[in-house]
């Protein structure tokens, strides 16, 4: 039951994200650094750090934040 609730929460969060934010999560899960992810996405690393900060907050609010992000 706990796993199903977590999967539901993750699904809700992912469906509410922009394509760039979803791609950012994918890159971070794959082990990309912030700078590497910024280069891949064509964004300034400072902009990406701010985006990551907002993503972390959203994931905390939904109860799905993990160490990798």
PDB file of N, CA, C and O in Angstrom:
ATOM      1  N   UNK A   1       0.835  -1.195   0.000  1.00  0.00           N
ATOM      2  CA  UNK A   1       0.000   0.000   0.000  1.00  0.00           C
ATOM      3  C   UNK A   1       0.874   1.251   0.000  1.00  0.00           C
ATOM      4  O   UNK A   1       0.557   2.217  -0.686  1.00  0.00           O
ATOM      5  N   UNK A   2       1.951   1.223   0.780  1.00  0.00           N
ATOM      6  CA  UNK A   2       2.850   2.384   0.836  1.00  0.00           C
ATOM      7  C   UNK A   2       3.529   2.609  -0.514  1.00  0.00           C
ATOM      8  O   UNK A   2       3.668   3.743  -0.962  1.00  0.00           O
ATOM      9  N   UNK A   3       3.933   1.525  -1.172  1.00  0.00           N
ATOM     10  CA  UNK A   3       4.569   1.636  -2.485  1.00  0.00           C
ATOM     11  C   UNK A   3       3.589   2.208  -3.509  1.00  0.00           C
ATOM     12  O   UNK A   3       3.957   3.066  -4.310  1.00  0.00           O
ATOM     13  N   UNK A   4       2.350   1.764  -3.463  1.00  0.00           N
ATOM     14  CA  UNK A   4       1.344   2.267  -4.396  1.00  0.00           C
ATOM     15  C   UNK A   4       1.104   3.757  -4.176  1.00  0.00           C
ATOM     16  O   UNK A   4       0.973   4.521  -5.141  1.00  0.00           O
ATOM     17  N   UNK A   5       1.078   4.184  -2.914  1.00  0.00           N
ATOM     18  CA  UNK A   5       0.869   5.605  -2.609  1.00  0.00           C
ATOM     19  C   UNK A   5       2.042   6.436  -3.124  1.00  0.00           C
ATOM     20  O   UNK A   5       1.846   7.530  -3.671  1.00  0.00           O
ATOM     21  N   UNK A   6       3.245   5.919  -2.967  1.00  0.00           N
ATOM     22  CA  UNK A   6       4.429   6.629  -3.455  1.00  0.00           C
ATOM     23  C   UNK A   6       4.401   6.713  -4.980  1.00  0.00           C
ATOM     24  O   UNK A   6       4.681   7.768  -5.552  1.00  0.00           O
ATOM     25  N   UNK A   7       4.046   5.626  -5.631  1.00  0.00           N
ATOM     26  CA  UNK A   7       3.955   5.633  -7.094  1.00  0.00           C
ATOM     27  C   UNK A   7       2.908   6.635  -7.578  1.00  0.00           C
ATOM     28  O   UNK A   7       3.121   7.334  -8.556  1.00  0.00           O
ATOM     29  N   UNK A   8       1.789   6.704  -6.880  1.00  0.00           N
ATOM     30  CA  UNK A   8       0.752   7.678  -7.229  1.00  0.00           C
ATOM     31  C   UNK A   8       1.272   9.097  -7.081  1.00  0.00           C
ATOM     32  O   UNK A   8       1.044   9.946  -7.938  1.00  0.00           O
ATOM     33  N   UNK A   9       1.979   9.365  -5.989  1.00  0.00           N
ATOM     34  CA  UNK A   9       2.528  10.702  -5.742  1.00  0.00           C
ATOM     35  C   UNK A   9       3.545  11.064  -6.817  1.00  0.00           C
ATOM     36  O   UNK A   9       3.542  12.185  -7.339  1.00  0.00           O
ATOM     37  N   UNK A  10       4.399  10.125  -7.177  1.00  0.00           N
ATOM     38  CA  UNK A  10       5.398  10.367  -8.225  1.00  0.00           C
ATOM     39  C   UNK A  10       4.695  10.645  -9.554  1.00  0.00           C
ATOM     40  O   UNK A  10       5.058  11.561 -10.281  1.00  0.00           O
ATOM     41  N   UNK A  11       3.685   9.863  -9.866  1.00  0.00           N
ATOM     42  CA  UNK A  11       2.934  10.072 -11.100  1.00  0.00           C
ATOM     43  C   UNK A  11       2.292  11.445 -11.157  1.00  0.00           C
ATOM     44  O   UNK A  11       2.322  12.111 -12.197  1.00  0.00           O
ATOM     45  N   UNK A  12       1.714  11.888 -10.029  1.00  0.00           N
ATOM     46  CA  UNK A  12       1.103  13.226  -9.978  1.00  0.00           C
ATOM     47  C   UNK A  12       2.139  14.305 -10.214  1.00  0.00           C
ATOM     48  O   UNK A  12       1.903  15.247 -10.972  1.00  0.00           O
ATOM     49  N   UNK A  13       3.285  14.178  -9.566  1.00  0.00           N
ATOM     50  CA  UNK A  13       4.336  15.181  -9.714  1.00  0.00           C
ATOM     51  C   UNK A  13       4.831  15.215 -11.159  1.00  0.00           C
ATOM     52  O   UNK A  13       4.931  16.282 -11.767  1.00  0.00           O
ATOM     53  N   UNK A  14       5.152  14.063 -11.711  1.00  0.00           N
ATOM     54  CA  UNK A  14       5.673  14.012 -13.085  1.00  0.00           C
ATOM     55  C   UNK A  14       4.686  14.591 -14.092  1.00  0.00           C
ATOM     56  O   UNK A  14       5.082  15.296 -15.021  1.00  0.00           O
ATOM     57  N   UNK A  15       3.416  14.322 -13.909  1.00  0.00           N
ATOM     58  CA  UNK A  15       2.426  14.827 -14.861  1.00  0.00           C
ATOM     59  C   UNK A  15       2.270  16.339 -14.773  1.00  0.00           C
ATOM     60  O   UNK A  15       1.808  16.969 -15.719  1.00  0.00           O
ATOM     61  N   UNK A  16       2.674  16.923 -13.655  1.00  0.00           N
ATOM     62  CA  UNK A  16       2.534  18.369 -13.492  1.00  0.00           C
ATOM     63  C   UNK A  16       3.784  19.139 -13.916  1.00  0.00           C
ATOM     64  O   UNK A  16       3.779  20.362 -13.933  1.00  0.00           O
ATOM     65  N   UNK A  17       4.851  18.419 -14.279  1.00  0.00           N
ATOM     66  CA  UNK A  17       6.112  19.073 -14.633  1.00  0.00           C
ATOM     67  C   UNK A  17       6.171  19.432 -16.115  1.00  0.00           C
ATOM     68  O   UNK A  17       5.518  18.801 -16.944  1.00  0.00           O
ATOM     69  N   UNK A  18       7.003  20.416 -16.413  1.00  0.00           N
ATOM     70  CA  UNK A  18       7.273  20.747 -17.808  1.00  0.00           C
ATOM     71  C   UNK A  18       8.184  19.669 -18.391  1.00  0.00           C
ATOM     72  O   UNK A  18       8.811  18.899 -17.654  1.00  0.00           O
ATOM     73  N   UNK A  19       8.280  19.642 -19.700  1.00  0.00           N
ATOM     74  CA  UNK A  19       9.164  18.683 -20.372  1.00  0.00           C
ATOM     75  C   UNK A  19      10.618  18.884 -19.918  1.00  0.00           C
ATOM     76  O   UNK A  19      11.346  17.922 -19.696  1.00  0.00           O
ATOM     77  N   UNK A  20      11.031  20.139 -19.769  1.00  0.00           N
ATOM     78  CA  UNK A  20      12.413  20.429 -19.339  1.00  0.00           C
ATOM     79  C   UNK A  20      12.654  19.882 -17.937  1.00  0.00           C
ATOM     80  O   UNK A  20      13.693  19.270 -17.670  1.00  0.00           O
ATOM     81  N   UNK A  21      11.700  20.073 -17.031  1.00  0.00           N
ATOM     82  CA  UNK A  21      11.867  19.568 -15.668  1.00  0.00           C
ATOM     83  C   UNK A  21      11.896  18.044 -15.632  1.00  0.00           C
ATOM     84  O   UNK A  21      12.678  17.441 -14.896  1.00  0.00           O
ATOM     85  N   UNK A  22      11.047  17.406 -16.440  1.00  0.00           N
ATOM     86  CA  UNK A  22      11.087  15.934 -16.512  1.00  0.00           C
ATOM     87  C   UNK A  22      12.435  15.462 -17.039  1.00  0.00           C
ATOM     88  O   UNK A  22      13.031  14.515 -16.518  1.00  0.00           O
ATOM     89  N   UNK A  23      12.933  16.130 -18.067  1.00  0.00           N
ATOM     90  CA  UNK A  23      14.243  15.770 -18.634  1.00  0.00           C
ATOM     91  C   UNK A  23      15.353  16.000 -17.616  1.00  0.00           C
ATOM     92  O   UNK A  23      16.284  15.205 -17.513  1.00  0.00           O
ATOM     93  N   UNK A  24      15.241  17.071 -16.862  1.00  0.00           N
ATOM     94  CA  UNK A  24      16.224  17.358 -15.815  1.00  0.00           C
ATOM     95  C   UNK A  24      16.270  16.224 -14.792  1.00  0.00           C
ATOM     96  O   UNK A  24      17.343  15.756 -14.415  1.00  0.00           O
ATOM     97  N   UNK A  25      15.109  15.754 -14.382  1.00  0.00           N
ATOM     98  CA  UNK A  25      15.059  14.632 -13.438  1.00  0.00           C
ATOM     99  C   UNK A  25      15.695  13.394 -14.054  1.00  0.00           C
ATOM    100  O   UNK A  25      16.473  12.695 -13.401  1.00  0.00           O
ATOM    101  N   UNK A  26      15.386  13.130 -15.310  1.00  0.00           N
ATOM    102  CA  UNK A  26      15.984  11.971 -15.987  1.00  0.00           C
ATOM    103  C   UNK A  26      17.510  12.074 -16.003  1.00  0.00           C
ATOM    104  O   UNK A  26      18.209  11.084 -15.743  1.00  0.00           O
ATOM    105  N   UNK A  27      18.014  13.248 -16.335  1.00  0.00           N
ATOM    106  CA  UNK A  27      19.468  13.435 -16.390  1.00  0.00           C
ATOM    107  C   UNK A  27      20.109  13.251 -15.017  1.00  0.00           C
ATOM    108  O   UNK A  27      21.154  12.613 -14.893  1.00  0.00           O
ATOM    109  N   UNK A  28      19.473  13.800 -13.992  1.00  0.00           N
ATOM    110  CA  UNK A  28      20.025  13.657 -12.640  1.00  0.00           C
ATOM    111  C   UNK A  28      19.982  12.191 -12.192  1.00  0.00           C
ATOM    112  O   UNK A  28      20.923  11.713 -11.569  1.00  0.00           O
ATOM    113  N   UNK A  29      18.906  11.481 -12.538  1.00  0.00           N
ATOM    114  CA  UNK A  29      18.824  10.056 -12.201  1.00  0.00           C
ATOM    115  C   UNK A  29      19.917   9.260 -12.906  1.00  0.00           C
ATOM    116  O   UNK A  29      20.397   8.264 -12.383  1.00  0.00           O
ATOM    117  N   UNK A  30      20.284   9.709 -14.095  1.00  0.00           N
ATOM    118  CA  UNK A  30      21.334   9.040 -14.871  1.00  0.00           C
ATOM    119  C   UNK A  30      22.729   9.409 -14.377  1.00  0.00           C
ATOM    120  O   UNK A  30      23.716   8.900 -14.897  1.00  0.00           O
ATOM    121  N   UNK A  31      22.813  10.303 -13.389  1.00  0.00           N
ATOM    122  CA  UNK A  31      24.102  10.639 -12.811  1.00  0.00           C
ATOM    123  C   UNK A  31      24.734  11.917 -13.325  1.00  0.00           C
ATOM    124  O   UNK A  31      25.874  12.229 -12.975  1.00  0.00           O
ATOM    125  N   UNK A  32      24.016  12.667 -14.133  1.00  0.00           N
ATOM    126  CA  UNK A  32      24.572  13.916 -14.669  1.00  0.00           C
ATOM    127  C   UNK A  32      24.714  14.953 -13.552  1.00  0.00           C
ATOM    128  O   UNK A  32      23.844  15.068 -12.692  1.00  0.00           O
ATOM    129  N   UNK A  33      25.807  15.702 -13.601  1.00  0.00           N
ATOM    130  CA  UNK A  33      25.989  16.805 -12.661  1.00  0.00           C
ATOM    131  C   UNK A  33      25.089  17.955 -13.091  1.00  0.00           C
ATOM    132  O   UNK A  33      24.510  17.946 -14.186  1.00  0.00           O
ATOM    133  N   UNK A  34      24.993  18.954 -12.245  1.00  0.00           N
ATOM    134  CA  UNK A  34      24.194  20.127 -12.591  1.00  0.00           C
ATOM    135  C   UNK A  34      24.723  20.788 -13.856  1.00  0.00           C
ATOM    136  O   UNK A  34      23.958  21.159 -14.752  1.00  0.00           O
ATOM    137  N   UNK A  35      26.041  20.933 -13.956  1.00  0.00           N
ATOM    138  CA  UNK A  35      26.648  21.557 -15.133  1.00  0.00           C
ATOM    139  C   UNK A  35      26.399  20.715 -16.377  1.00  0.00           C
ATOM    140  O   UNK A  35      26.052  21.236 -17.444  1.00  0.00           O
ATOM    141  N   UNK A  36      26.548  19.395 -16.258  1.00  0.00           N
ATOM    142  CA  UNK A  36      26.299  18.507 -17.404  1.00  0.00           C
ATOM    143  C   UNK A  36      24.841  18.598 -17.850  1.00  0.00           C
ATOM    144  O   UNK A  36      24.555  18.665 -19.047  1.00  0.00           O
ATOM    145  N   UNK A  37      23.922  18.601 -16.885  1.00  0.00           N
ATOM    146  CA  UNK A  37      22.501  18.699 -17.217  1.00  0.00           C
ATOM    147  C   UNK A  37      22.208  20.047 -17.879  1.00  0.00           C
ATOM    148  O   UNK A  37      21.455  20.107 -18.853  1.00  0.00           O
ATOM    149  N   UNK A  38      22.812  21.109 -17.371  1.00  0.00           N
ATOM    150  CA  UNK A  38      22.612  22.437 -17.957  1.00  0.00           C
ATOM    151  C   UNK A  38      23.082  22.458 -19.408  1.00  0.00           C
ATOM    152  O   UNK A  38      22.387  22.977 -20.293  1.00  0.00           O
ATOM    153  N   UNK A  39      24.252  21.887 -19.656  1.00  0.00           N
ATOM    154  CA  UNK A  39      24.774  21.832 -21.025  1.00  0.00           C
ATOM    155  C   UNK A  39      23.848  21.027 -21.930  1.00  0.00           C
ATOM    156  O   UNK A  39      23.561  21.433 -23.057  1.00  0.00           O
ATOM    157  N   UNK A  40      23.379  19.900 -21.452  1.00  0.00           N
ATOM    158  CA  UNK A  40      22.491  19.038 -22.235  1.00  0.00           C
ATOM    159  C   UNK A  40      21.177  19.743 -22.575  1.00  0.00           C
ATOM    160  O   UNK A  40      20.641  19.595 -23.671  1.00  0.00           O
ATOM    161  N   UNK A  41      20.669  20.525 -21.620  1.00  0.00           N
ATOM    162  CA  UNK A  41      19.389  21.199 -21.796  1.00  0.00           C
ATOM    163  C   UNK A  41      19.523  22.582 -22.435  1.00  0.00           C
ATOM    164  O   UNK A  41      18.518  23.228 -22.728  1.00  0.00           O
ATOM    165  N   UNK A  42      20.773  23.018 -22.619  1.00  0.00           N
ATOM    166  CA  UNK A  42      20.995  24.334 -23.214  1.00  0.00           C
ATOM    167  C   UNK A  42      20.645  25.477 -22.280  1.00  0.00           C
ATOM    168  O   UNK A  42      20.233  26.547 -22.724  1.00  0.00           O
ATOM    169  N   UNK A  43      20.794  25.245 -20.979  1.00  0.00           N
ATOM    170  CA  UNK A  43      20.482  26.260 -19.976  1.00  0.00           C
ATOM    171  C   UNK A  43      21.738  26.689 -19.236  1.00  0.00           C
ATOM    172  O   UNK A  43      22.702  25.933 -19.145  1.00  0.00           O
ATOM    173  N   UNK A  44      21.709  27.877 -18.695  1.00  0.00           N
ATOM    174  CA  UNK A  44      22.782  28.350 -17.825  1.00  0.00           C
ATOM    175  C   UNK A  44      22.729  27.541 -16.530  1.00  0.00           C
ATOM    176  O   UNK A  44      21.637  27.260 -16.015  1.00  0.00           O
ATOM    177  N   UNK A  45      23.878  27.169 -16.001  1.00  0.00           N
ATOM    178  CA  UNK A  45      23.920  26.350 -14.784  1.00  0.00           C
ATOM    179  C   UNK A  45      23.231  27.046 -13.615  1.00  0.00           C
ATOM    180  O   UNK A  45      22.598  26.394 -12.785  1.00  0.00           O
ATOM    181  N   UNK A  46      23.323  28.379 -13.541  1.00  0.00           N
ATOM    182  CA  UNK A  46      22.665  29.108 -12.443  1.00  0.00           C
ATOM    183  C   UNK A  46      21.147  29.004 -12.570  1.00  0.00           C
ATOM    184  O   UNK A  46      20.450  28.842 -11.565  1.00  0.00           O
ATOM    185  N   UNK A  47      20.647  29.077 -13.790  1.00  0.00           N
ATOM    186  CA  UNK A  47      19.210  28.936 -14.023  1.00  0.00           C
ATOM    187  C   UNK A  47      18.776  27.527 -13.635  1.00  0.00           C
ATOM    188  O   UNK A  47      17.740  27.330 -12.994  1.00  0.00           O
ATOM    189  N   UNK A  48      19.594  26.560 -13.997  1.00  0.00           N
ATOM    190  CA  UNK A  48      19.268  25.173 -13.683  1.00  0.00           C
ATOM    191  C   UNK A  48      19.257  24.933 -12.173  1.00  0.00           C
ATOM    192  O   UNK A  48      18.398  24.221 -11.662  1.00  0.00           O
ATOM    193  N   UNK A  49      20.199  25.533 -11.451  1.00  0.00           N
ATOM    194  CA  UNK A  49      20.220  25.375  -9.988  1.00  0.00           C
ATOM    195  C   UNK A  49      18.933  25.907  -9.363  1.00  0.00           C
ATOM    196  O   UNK A  49      18.384  25.298  -8.446  1.00  0.00           O
ATOM    197  N   UNK A  50      18.456  27.048  -9.855  1.00  0.00           N
ATOM    198  CA  UNK A  50      17.194  27.606  -9.351  1.00  0.00           C
ATOM    199  C   UNK A  50      16.039  26.666  -9.669  1.00  0.00           C
ATOM    200  O   UNK A  50      15.160  26.433  -8.831  1.00  0.00           O
ATOM    201  N   UNK A  51      16.054  26.106 -10.865  1.00  0.00           N
ATOM    202  CA  UNK A  51      15.013  25.146 -11.265  1.00  0.00           C
ATOM    203  C   UNK A  51      15.038  23.920 -10.365  1.00  0.00           C
ATOM    204  O   UNK A  51      13.993  23.417  -9.943  1.00  0.00           O
ATOM    205  N   UNK A  52      16.244  23.426 -10.085  1.00  0.00           N
ATOM    206  CA  UNK A  52      16.385  22.265  -9.203  1.00  0.00           C
ATOM    207  C   UNK A  52      15.861  22.569  -7.807  1.00  0.00           C
ATOM    208  O   UNK A  52      15.232  21.717  -7.183  1.00  0.00           O
ATOM    209  N   UNK A  53      16.126  23.756  -7.333  1.00  0.00           N
ATOM    210  CA  UNK A  53      15.647  24.151  -6.007  1.00  0.00           C
ATOM    211  C   UNK A  53      14.118  24.093  -5.956  1.00  0.00           C
ATOM    212  O   UNK A  53      13.536  23.565  -5.002  1.00  0.00           O
ATOM    213  N   UNK A  54      13.463  24.616  -6.987  1.00  0.00           N
ATOM    214  CA  UNK A  54      11.999  24.569  -7.052  1.00  0.00           C
ATOM    215  C   UNK A  54      11.492  23.124  -7.164  1.00  0.00           C
ATOM    216  O   UNK A  54      10.498  22.753  -6.541  1.00  0.00           O
ATOM    217  N   UNK A  55      12.193  22.317  -7.943  1.00  0.00           N
ATOM    218  CA  UNK A  55      11.803  20.908  -8.073  1.00  0.00           C
ATOM    219  C   UNK A  55      11.924  20.176  -6.741  1.00  0.00           C
ATOM    220  O   UNK A  55      11.046  19.397  -6.366  1.00  0.00           O
ATOM    221  N   UNK A  56      13.026  20.419  -6.045  1.00  0.00           N
ATOM    222  CA  UNK A  56      13.214  19.774  -4.733  1.00  0.00           C
ATOM    223  C   UNK A  56      12.080  20.138  -3.781  1.00  0.00           C
ATOM    224  O   UNK A  56      11.555  19.295  -3.068  1.00  0.00           O
ATOM    225  N   UNK A  57      11.713  21.420  -3.768  1.00  0.00           N
ATOM    226  CA  UNK A  57      10.623  21.860  -2.898  1.00  0.00           C
ATOM    227  C   UNK A  57       9.315  21.169  -3.274  1.00  0.00           C
ATOM    228  O   UNK A  57       8.576  20.705  -2.410  1.00  0.00           O
ATOM    229  N   UNK A  58       9.045  21.081  -4.551  1.00  0.00           N
ATOM    230  CA  UNK A  58       7.817  20.423  -5.012  1.00  0.00           C
ATOM    231  C   UNK A  58       7.824  18.950  -4.596  1.00  0.00           C
ATOM    232  O   UNK A  58       6.808  18.424  -4.132  1.00  0.00           O
ATOM    233  N   UNK A  59       8.958  18.296  -4.751  1.00  0.00           N
ATOM    234  CA  UNK A  59       9.046  16.877  -4.378  1.00  0.00           C
ATOM    235  C   UNK A  59       8.914  16.692  -2.869  1.00  0.00           C
ATOM    236  O   UNK A  59       8.305  15.719  -2.411  1.00  0.00           O
ATOM    237  N   UNK A  60       9.483  17.608  -2.098  1.00  0.00           N
ATOM    238  CA  UNK A  60       9.324  17.530  -0.635  1.00  0.00           C
ATOM    239  C   UNK A  60       7.846  17.667  -0.265  1.00  0.00           C
ATOM    240  O   UNK A  60       7.345  16.932   0.582  1.00  0.00           O
ATOM    241  N   UNK A  61       7.177  18.632  -0.885  1.00  0.00           N
ATOM    242  CA  UNK A  61       5.760  18.868  -0.607  1.00  0.00           C
ATOM    243  C   UNK A  61       4.935  17.625  -0.906  1.00  0.00           C
ATOM    244  O   UNK A  61       4.020  17.291  -0.153  1.00  0.00           O
ATOM    245  N   UNK A  62       5.275  16.938  -1.979  1.00  0.00           N
ATOM    246  CA  UNK A  62       4.547  15.719  -2.364  1.00  0.00           C
ATOM    247  C   UNK A  62       5.032  14.486  -1.608  1.00  0.00           C
ATOM    248  O   UNK A  62       4.459  13.412  -1.742  1.00  0.00           O
ATOM    249  N   UNK A  63       6.122  14.626  -0.855  1.00  0.00           N
ATOM    250  CA  UNK A  63       6.645  13.500  -0.081  1.00  0.00           C
ATOM    251  C   UNK A  63       7.422  12.488  -0.901  1.00  0.00           C
ATOM    252  O   UNK A  63       7.510  11.331  -0.514  1.00  0.00           O
ATOM    253  N   UNK A  64       7.990  12.923  -2.040  1.00  0.00           N
ATOM    254  CA  UNK A  64       8.711  11.980  -2.891  1.00  0.00           C
ATOM    255  C   UNK A  64      10.164  12.372  -3.118  1.00  0.00           C
ATOM    256  O   UNK A  64      10.808  11.821  -4.010  1.00  0.00           O
ATOM    257  N   UNK A  65      10.692  13.310  -2.346  1.00  0.00           N
ATOM    258  CA  UNK A  65      12.089  13.714  -2.532  1.00  0.00           C
ATOM    259  C   UNK A  65      13.007  12.558  -2.171  1.00  0.00           C
ATOM    260  O   UNK A  65      12.827  11.900  -1.153  1.00  0.00           O
ATOM    261  N   UNK A  66      13.987  12.330  -3.019  1.00  0.00           N
ATOM    262  CA  UNK A  66      14.993  11.311  -2.742  1.00  0.00           C
ATOM    263  C   UNK A  66      16.373  11.955  -2.797  1.00  0.00           C
ATOM    264  O   UNK A  66      16.529  13.074  -3.248  1.00  0.00           O
ATOM    265  N   UNK A  67      17.352  11.240  -2.352  1.00  0.00           N
ATOM    266  CA  UNK A  67      18.709  11.756  -2.237  1.00  0.00           C
ATOM    267  C   UNK A  67      19.345  12.158  -3.559  1.00  0.00           C
ATOM    268  O   UNK A  67      20.155  13.038  -3.607  1.00  0.00           O
ATOM    269  N   UNK A  68      18.975  11.510  -4.662  1.00  0.00           N
ATOM    270  CA  UNK A  68      19.664  11.703  -5.926  1.00  0.00           C
ATOM    271  C   UNK A  68      19.499  13.089  -6.502  1.00  0.00           C
ATOM    272  O   UNK A  68      20.294  13.543  -7.300  1.00  0.00           O
ATOM    273  N   UNK A  69      18.420  13.790  -6.186  1.00  0.00           N
ATOM    274  CA  UNK A  69      18.165  15.076  -6.801  1.00  0.00           C
ATOM    275  C   UNK A  69      18.832  16.150  -5.995  1.00  0.00           C
ATOM    276  O   UNK A  69      19.231  17.145  -6.360  1.00  0.00           O
TER     277      UNK A  69
END
